[in-house]
Amino acid sequence: MIPAVLILLTLATMQAHPGDVLNITITDSAVLSVNDSCVYFPESMASTLNADAGTHEVKVGINCSAGVKEIKANGESLMLIDVQEAGSSYIVNYAAKMERQNLALQKEVKNLKLQLEKLGEKLNELKTRYEESERQKGLLEVENNLLKDQIKSLEDKLNRTQKELKEKKGTLSVLQTELQSMNEQSQIYRLATFFILSLFVGSYAALLYVSRKE
């Protein structure tokens, strides 16, 4: 049987210092785990990670002690991390690096705050415009209802007018019929009058003629 220590020595070994970030690549999905809690995965901020196939980061904590740390995939040894002793110069350099990163992060936070303020102003502007649009919408709805009422009133008036016009046309037709009848009667009356007058004139003329003859 091959000793476990020999098996570990045959695994890939990477050297690192406290504070370093390493990359590991897996070809299939797996549960990754580290045997020391000072080493963790930034994705999960824990010493275990349900990882998909691909490359993942491993962070060696600044508080890590020197020694070999083992990373496993689904319980099987994947690789070793040989954490070196952090000397005073390394700690000073690391602190300086963290200070620069901290300053950069503070600057980024400041920029993000400015962007957030601008977005807040834009949001307030959009809110004001939305409220104004809603107010205008309300006014237009009121105006639209008024126009609808006016249109209905005009339609009712038009219907009444058309009805009155129809009634007046009927009355006019009756009057025209009566007028035509009266004209016919008047013509008959004139003819009768002319006939009677003719008879009277003829009779009168005949009397005169008879009287002269006597």
PDB file of C-alpha atoms in Angstrom:
ATOM      1  CA  MET A   1       0.000   0.000   0.000  1.00  0.00           C
ATOM      2  CA  ILE A   2       1.325   3.431  -0.891  1.00  0.00           C
ATOM      3  CA  PRO A   3       1.527   5.661   2.184  1.00  0.00           C
ATOM      4  CA  ALA A   4      -0.934   8.586   2.248  1.00  0.00           C
ATOM      5  CA  VAL A   5       1.946  11.008   2.685  1.00  0.00           C
ATOM      6  CA  LEU A   6       3.494   9.804  -0.562  1.00  0.00           C
ATOM      7  CA  ILE A   7       0.157  10.233  -2.353  1.00  0.00           C
ATOM      8  CA  LEU A   8      -0.087  13.818  -1.085  1.00  0.00           C
ATOM      9  CA  LEU A   9       3.447  14.517  -2.291  1.00  0.00           C
ATOM     10  CA  THR A  10       2.485  13.424  -5.800  1.00  0.00           C
ATOM     11  CA  LEU A  11      -0.371  15.943  -5.936  1.00  0.00           C
ATOM     12  CA  ALA A  12       0.104  19.377  -7.474  1.00  0.00           C
ATOM     13  CA  THR A  13       1.549  21.712  -4.873  1.00  0.00           C
ATOM     14  CA  MET A  14       1.392  25.498  -5.057  1.00  0.00           C
ATOM     15  CA  GLN A  15       3.344  27.839  -2.837  1.00  0.00           C
ATOM     16  CA  ALA A  16       1.597  30.867  -1.380  1.00  0.00           C
ATOM     17  CA  HIS A  17       1.886  33.511   1.302  1.00  0.00           C
ATOM     18  CA  PRO A  18      -0.844  34.729   3.641  1.00  0.00           C
ATOM     19  CA  GLY A  19      -3.087  37.108   1.684  1.00  0.00           C
ATOM     20  CA  ASP A  20      -2.465  35.501  -1.739  1.00  0.00           C
ATOM     21  CA  VAL A  21      -5.235  34.510  -4.132  1.00  0.00           C
ATOM     22  CA  LEU A  22      -4.780  31.322  -6.183  1.00  0.00           C
ATOM     23  CA  ASN A  23      -6.746  29.877  -9.098  1.00  0.00           C
ATOM     24  CA  ILE A  24      -7.796  26.253  -9.427  1.00  0.00           C
ATOM     25  CA  THR A  25      -9.482  24.677 -12.449  1.00  0.00           C
ATOM     26  CA  ILE A  26     -11.873  21.726 -12.431  1.00  0.00           C
ATOM     27  CA  THR A  27     -13.367  19.956 -15.434  1.00  0.00           C
ATOM     28  CA  ASP A  28     -16.609  18.839 -13.761  1.00  0.00           C
ATOM     29  CA  SER A  29     -18.933  20.181 -11.100  1.00  0.00           C
ATOM     30  CA  ALA A  30     -17.737  19.290  -7.602  1.00  0.00           C
ATOM     31  CA  VAL A  31     -17.891  20.185  -3.942  1.00  0.00           C
ATOM     32  CA  LEU A  32     -14.574  21.822  -3.102  1.00  0.00           C
ATOM     33  CA  SER A  33     -13.326  21.935   0.473  1.00  0.00           C
ATOM     34  CA  VAL A  34     -10.184  22.996   2.381  1.00  0.00           C
ATOM     35  CA  ASN A  35      -8.920  21.336   5.536  1.00  0.00           C
ATOM     36  CA  ASP A  36      -8.064  24.689   7.164  1.00  0.00           C
ATOM     37  CA  SER A  37     -10.627  27.447   7.708  1.00  0.00           C
ATOM     38  CA  CYS A  38      -7.972  30.134   7.129  1.00  0.00           C
ATOM     39  CA  VAL A  39      -8.168  29.221   3.415  1.00  0.00           C
ATOM     40  CA  TYR A  40     -11.530  29.982   1.777  1.00  0.00           C
ATOM     41  CA  PHE A  41     -13.311  30.534  -1.495  1.00  0.00           C
ATOM     42  CA  PRO A  42     -14.281  34.186  -2.155  1.00  0.00           C
ATOM     43  CA  GLU A  43     -17.387  32.989  -4.025  1.00  0.00           C
ATOM     44  CA  SER A  44     -18.848  31.474  -0.887  1.00  0.00           C
ATOM     45  CA  MET A  45     -16.689  33.243   1.732  1.00  0.00           C
ATOM     46  CA  ALA A  46     -16.298  29.785   3.298  1.00  0.00           C
ATOM     47  CA  SER A  47     -13.939  26.828   3.168  1.00  0.00           C
ATOM     48  CA  THR A  48     -16.398  24.875   1.020  1.00  0.00           C
ATOM     49  CA  LEU A  49     -17.895  25.649  -2.390  1.00  0.00           C
ATOM     50  CA  ASN A  50     -20.415  23.947  -4.686  1.00  0.00           C
ATOM     51  CA  ALA A  51     -18.406  24.694  -7.812  1.00  0.00           C
ATOM     52  CA  ASP A  52     -19.264  24.383 -11.472  1.00  0.00           C
ATOM     53  CA  ALA A  53     -16.700  23.292 -14.044  1.00  0.00           C
ATOM     54  CA  GLY A  54     -14.203  26.076 -14.657  1.00  0.00           C
ATOM     55  CA  THR A  55     -11.716  28.234 -12.769  1.00  0.00           C
ATOM     56  CA  HIS A  56     -12.297  29.343  -9.176  1.00  0.00           C
ATOM     57  CA  GLU A  57     -10.362  31.541  -6.756  1.00  0.00           C
ATOM     58  CA  VAL A  58      -8.908  30.374  -3.444  1.00  0.00           C
ATOM     59  CA  LYS A  59      -7.946  32.974  -0.852  1.00  0.00           C
ATOM     60  CA  VAL A  60      -5.173  32.335   1.679  1.00  0.00           C
ATOM     61  CA  GLY A  61      -6.160  34.361   4.736  1.00  0.00           C
ATOM     62  CA  ILE A  62      -3.687  36.828   6.214  1.00  0.00           C
ATOM     63  CA  ASN A  63      -3.958  34.957   9.504  1.00  0.00           C
ATOM     64  CA  CYS A  64      -2.920  31.639   7.938  1.00  0.00           C
ATOM     65  CA  SER A  65      -0.038  29.849   9.659  1.00  0.00           C
ATOM     66  CA  ALA A  66       2.742  28.211   7.664  1.00  0.00           C
ATOM     67  CA  GLY A  67       2.082  24.681   6.514  1.00  0.00           C
ATOM     68  CA  VAL A  68       0.504  22.518   3.828  1.00  0.00           C
ATOM     69  CA  LYS A  69      -3.230  23.019   3.207  1.00  0.00           C
ATOM     70  CA  GLU A  70      -5.183  20.425   1.258  1.00  0.00           C
ATOM     71  CA  ILE A  71      -7.990  21.154  -1.209  1.00  0.00           C
ATOM     72  CA  LYS A  72     -10.398  18.310  -1.942  1.00  0.00           C
ATOM     73  CA  ALA A  73     -12.977  17.783  -4.686  1.00  0.00           C
ATOM     74  CA  ASN A  74     -15.891  15.580  -3.632  1.00  0.00           C
ATOM     75  CA  GLY A  75     -13.723  14.297  -0.782  1.00  0.00           C
ATOM     76  CA  GLU A  76     -10.770  13.383  -3.055  1.00  0.00           C
ATOM     77  CA  SER A  77      -7.464  15.258  -2.813  1.00  0.00           C
ATOM     78  CA  LEU A  78      -7.174  17.817  -5.622  1.00  0.00           C
ATOM     79  CA  MET A  79      -4.134  19.943  -4.798  1.00  0.00           C
ATOM     80  CA  LEU A  80      -1.913  21.182  -1.978  1.00  0.00           C
ATOM     81  CA  ILE A  81      -1.097  24.721  -0.951  1.00  0.00           C
ATOM     82  CA  ASP A  82       2.247  25.181   0.773  1.00  0.00           C
ATOM     83  CA  VAL A  83       1.727  28.322   2.865  1.00  0.00           C
ATOM     84  CA  GLN A  84       5.063  30.032   3.552  1.00  0.00           C
ATOM     85  CA  GLU A  85       5.987  31.878   6.723  1.00  0.00           C
ATOM     86  CA  ALA A  86       5.023  35.540   6.441  1.00  0.00           C
ATOM     87  CA  GLY A  87       8.113  37.610   7.294  1.00  0.00           C
ATOM     88  CA  SER A  88       8.014  41.173   8.579  1.00  0.00           C
ATOM     89  CA  SER A  89       8.869  42.635   5.157  1.00  0.00           C
ATOM     90  CA  TYR A  90       6.060  40.645   3.533  1.00  0.00           C
ATOM     91  CA  ILE A  91       3.583  41.835   6.153  1.00  0.00           C
ATOM     92  CA  VAL A  92       4.669  45.443   5.618  1.00  0.00           C
ATOM     93  CA  ASN A  93       4.290  45.100   1.846  1.00  0.00           C
ATOM     94  CA  TYR A  94       0.941  43.390   2.254  1.00  0.00           C
ATOM     95  CA  ALA A  95      -0.263  46.141   4.597  1.00  0.00           C
ATOM     96  CA  ALA A  96       0.847  48.766   2.064  1.00  0.00           C
ATOM     97  CA  LYS A  97      -0.989  46.880  -0.690  1.00  0.00           C
ATOM     98  CA  MET A  98      -4.126  46.671   1.449  1.00  0.00           C
ATOM     99  CA  GLU A  99      -3.866  50.396   2.182  1.00  0.00           C
ATOM    100  CA  ARG A 100      -3.746  51.188  -1.539  1.00  0.00           C
ATOM    101  CA  GLN A 101      -6.672  48.872  -2.184  1.00  0.00           C
ATOM    102  CA  ASN A 102      -8.550  50.473   0.683  1.00  0.00           C
ATOM    103  CA  LEU A 103      -7.940  53.946  -0.754  1.00  0.00           C
ATOM    104  CA  ALA A 104      -9.061  52.729  -4.178  1.00  0.00           C
ATOM    105  CA  LEU A 105     -12.186  51.235  -2.638  1.00  0.00           C
ATOM    106  CA  GLN A 106     -12.904  54.464  -0.754  1.00  0.00           C
ATOM    107  CA  LYS A 107     -12.569  56.391  -4.027  1.00  0.00           C
ATOM    108  CA  GLU A 108     -14.869  53.898  -5.744  1.00  0.00           C
ATOM    109  CA  VAL A 109     -17.380  54.203  -2.910  1.00  0.00           C
ATOM    110  CA  LYS A 110     -17.248  57.994  -3.241  1.00  0.00           C
ATOM    111  CA  ASN A 111     -17.834  57.756  -6.993  1.00  0.00           C
ATOM    112  CA  LEU A 112     -20.677  55.316  -6.436  1.00  0.00           C
ATOM    113  CA  LYS A 113     -22.245  57.718  -3.921  1.00  0.00           C
ATOM    114  CA  LEU A 114     -22.024  60.536  -6.475  1.00  0.00           C
ATOM    115  CA  GLN A 115     -23.605  58.293  -9.099  1.00  0.00           C
ATOM    116  CA  LEU A 116     -26.280  57.306  -6.598  1.00  0.00           C
ATOM    117  CA  GLU A 117     -27.020  60.971  -5.863  1.00  0.00           C
ATOM    118  CA  LYS A 118     -27.280  61.710  -9.595  1.00  0.00           C
ATOM    119  CA  LEU A 119     -29.542  58.715 -10.057  1.00  0.00           C
ATOM    120  CA  GLY A 120     -31.620  59.923  -7.101  1.00  0.00           C
ATOM    121  CA  GLU A 121     -31.947  63.357  -8.727  1.00  0.00           C
ATOM    122  CA  LYS A 122     -32.870  61.719 -12.020  1.00  0.00           C
ATOM    123  CA  LEU A 123     -35.405  59.546 -10.217  1.00  0.00           C
ATOM    124  CA  ASN A 124     -36.952  62.605  -8.536  1.00  0.00           C
ATOM    125  CA  GLU A 125     -37.061  64.349 -11.908  1.00  0.00           C
ATOM    126  CA  LEU A 126     -38.759  61.361 -13.496  1.00  0.00           C
ATOM    127  CA  LYS A 127     -41.139  61.157 -10.536  1.00  0.00           C
ATOM    128  CA  THR A 128     -42.024  64.837 -10.955  1.00  0.00           C
ATOM    129  CA  ARG A 129     -42.540  64.358 -14.683  1.00  0.00           C
ATOM    130  CA  TYR A 130     -44.657  61.281 -13.999  1.00  0.00           C
ATOM    131  CA  GLU A 131     -46.801  63.185 -11.488  1.00  0.00           C
ATOM    132  CA  GLU A 132     -47.178  66.032 -13.998  1.00  0.00           C
ATOM    133  CA  SER A 133     -48.128  63.518 -16.687  1.00  0.00           C
ATOM    134  CA  GLU A 134     -50.703  61.986 -14.333  1.00  0.00           C
ATOM    135  CA  ARG A 135     -52.078  65.473 -13.607  1.00  0.00           C
ATOM    136  CA  GLN A 136     -52.262  66.257 -17.316  1.00  0.00           C
ATOM    137  CA  LYS A 137     -53.872  62.869 -17.883  1.00  0.00           C
ATOM    138  CA  GLY A 138     -56.500  63.701 -15.257  1.00  0.00           C
ATOM    139  CA  LEU A 139     -57.186  67.085 -16.886  1.00  0.00           C
ATOM    140  CA  LEU A 140     -57.467  65.458 -20.306  1.00  0.00           C
ATOM    141  CA  GLU A 141     -59.888  62.871 -18.934  1.00  0.00           C
ATOM    142  CA  VAL A 142     -62.054  65.649 -17.457  1.00  0.00           C
ATOM    143  CA  GLU A 143     -61.901  67.573 -20.734  1.00  0.00           C
ATOM    144  CA  ASN A 144     -62.676  64.395 -22.654  1.00  0.00           C
ATOM    145  CA  ASN A 145     -65.750  63.748 -20.476  1.00  0.00           C
ATOM    146  CA  LEU A 146     -66.909  67.337 -21.010  1.00  0.00           C
ATOM    147  CA  LEU A 147     -66.510  66.959 -24.765  1.00  0.00           C
ATOM    148  CA  LYS A 148     -68.436  63.689 -24.648  1.00  0.00           C
ATOM    149  CA  ASP A 149     -71.249  65.440 -22.763  1.00  0.00           C
ATOM    150  CA  GLN A 150     -71.249  68.283 -25.304  1.00  0.00           C
ATOM    151  CA  ILE A 151     -71.299  65.823 -28.202  1.00  0.00           C
ATOM    152  CA  LYS A 152     -74.207  63.944 -26.622  1.00  0.00           C
ATOM    153  CA  SER A 153     -76.059  67.209 -26.062  1.00  0.00           C
ATOM    154  CA  LEU A 154     -75.485  68.224 -29.682  1.00  0.00           C
ATOM    155  CA  GLU A 155     -76.599  64.782 -30.883  1.00  0.00           C
ATOM    156  CA  ASP A 156     -79.794  65.062 -28.806  1.00  0.00           C
ATOM    157  CA  LYS A 157     -80.385  68.569 -30.177  1.00  0.00           C
ATOM    158  CA  LEU A 158     -79.761  67.316 -33.721  1.00  0.00           C
ATOM    159  CA  ASN A 159     -82.251  64.472 -33.222  1.00  0.00           C
ATOM    160  CA  ARG A 160     -84.867  66.895 -31.891  1.00  0.00           C
ATOM    161  CA  THR A 161     -84.238  69.287 -34.777  1.00  0.00           C
ATOM    162  CA  GLN A 162     -84.500  66.489 -37.320  1.00  0.00           C
ATOM    163  CA  LYS A 163     -87.752  65.367 -35.709  1.00  0.00           C
ATOM    164  CA  GLU A 164     -89.140  68.922 -35.771  1.00  0.00           C
ATOM    165  CA  LEU A 165     -88.020  69.310 -39.384  1.00  0.00           C
ATOM    166  CA  LYS A 166     -89.790  66.084 -40.302  1.00  0.00           C
ATOM    167  CA  GLU A 167     -92.956  67.284 -38.557  1.00  0.00           C
ATOM    168  CA  LYS A 168     -92.771  70.659 -40.300  1.00  0.00           C
ATOM    169  CA  LYS A 169     -92.245  68.957 -43.644  1.00  0.00           C
ATOM    170  CA  GLY A 170     -95.415  66.944 -42.958  1.00  0.00           C
ATOM    171  CA  THR A 171     -97.315  70.143 -42.029  1.00  0.00           C
ATOM    172  CA  LEU A 172     -95.966  71.895 -45.133  1.00  0.00           C
ATOM    173  CA  SER A 173     -97.107  69.001 -47.302  1.00  0.00           C
ATOM    174  CA  VAL A 174    -100.593  69.217 -45.782  1.00  0.00           C
ATOM    175  CA  LEU A 175    -100.675  72.994 -46.326  1.00  0.00           C
ATOM    176  CA  GLN A 176     -99.542  72.592 -49.928  1.00  0.00           C
ATOM    177  CA  THR A 177    -102.294  70.029 -50.477  1.00  0.00           C
ATOM    178  CA  GLU A 178    -104.872  72.386 -48.909  1.00  0.00           C
ATOM    179  CA  LEU A 179    -103.544  75.308 -50.964  1.00  0.00           C
ATOM    180  CA  GLN A 180    -103.789  73.296 -54.147  1.00  0.00           C
ATOM    181  CA  SER A 181    -107.347  72.320 -53.214  1.00  0.00           C
ATOM    182  CA  MET A 182    -108.191  75.949 -52.484  1.00  0.00           C
ATOM    183  CA  ASN A 183    -106.709  76.997 -55.818  1.00  0.00           C
ATOM    184  CA  GLU A 184    -108.826  74.404 -57.591  1.00  0.00           C
ATOM    185  CA  GLN A 185    -111.921  75.544 -55.697  1.00  0.00           C
ATOM    186  CA  SER A 186    -111.099  79.172 -56.484  1.00  0.00           C
ATOM    187  CA  GLN A 187    -110.784  78.376 -60.161  1.00  0.00           C
ATOM    188  CA  ILE A 188    -114.154  76.606 -60.129  1.00  0.00           C
ATOM    189  CA  TYR A 189    -115.663  79.560 -58.280  1.00  0.00           C
ATOM    190  CA  ARG A 190    -114.291  81.971 -60.856  1.00  0.00           C
ATOM    191  CA  LEU A 191    -115.679  79.876 -63.684  1.00  0.00           C
ATOM    192  CA  ALA A 192    -119.048  79.655 -61.987  1.00  0.00           C
ATOM    193  CA  THR A 193    -119.049  83.365 -61.338  1.00  0.00           C
ATOM    194  CA  PHE A 194    -118.101  84.059 -64.944  1.00  0.00           C
ATOM    195  CA  PHE A 195    -120.842  81.702 -66.106  1.00  0.00           C
ATOM    196  CA  ILE A 196    -123.469  83.342 -63.892  1.00  0.00           C
ATOM    197  CA  LEU A 197    -122.276  86.779 -64.932  1.00  0.00           C
ATOM    198  CA  SER A 198    -122.454  85.757 -68.544  1.00  0.00           C
ATOM    199  CA  LEU A 199    -126.016  84.535 -68.084  1.00  0.00           C
ATOM    200  CA  PHE A 200    -126.949  87.757 -66.317  1.00  0.00           C
ATOM    201  CA  VAL A 201    -125.381  89.912 -69.018  1.00  0.00           C
ATOM    202  CA  GLY A 202    -127.012  87.809 -71.737  1.00  0.00           C
ATOM    203  CA  SER A 203    -130.408  88.027 -70.076  1.00  0.00           C
ATOM    204  CA  TYR A 204    -130.017  91.746 -69.584  1.00  0.00           C
ATOM    205  CA  ALA A 205    -129.056  92.230 -73.203  1.00  0.00           C
ATOM    206  CA  ALA A 206    -132.013  90.170 -74.331  1.00  0.00           C
ATOM    207  CA  LEU A 207    -134.415  92.237 -72.241  1.00  0.00           C
ATOM    208  CA  LEU A 208    -133.025  95.456 -73.673  1.00  0.00           C
ATOM    209  CA  TYR A 209    -133.398  94.124 -77.170  1.00  0.00           C
ATOM    210  CA  VAL A 210    -137.026  93.027 -76.558  1.00  0.00           C
ATOM    211  CA  SER A 211    -137.945  96.307 -74.923  1.00  0.00           C
ATOM    212  CA  ARG A 212    -136.552  98.365 -77.802  1.00  0.00           C
ATOM    213  CA  LYS A 213    -138.419  96.282 -80.273  1.00  0.00           C
ATOM    214  CA  GLU A 214    -141.701  97.016 -78.676  1.00  0.00           C
TER     215      GLU A 214
END
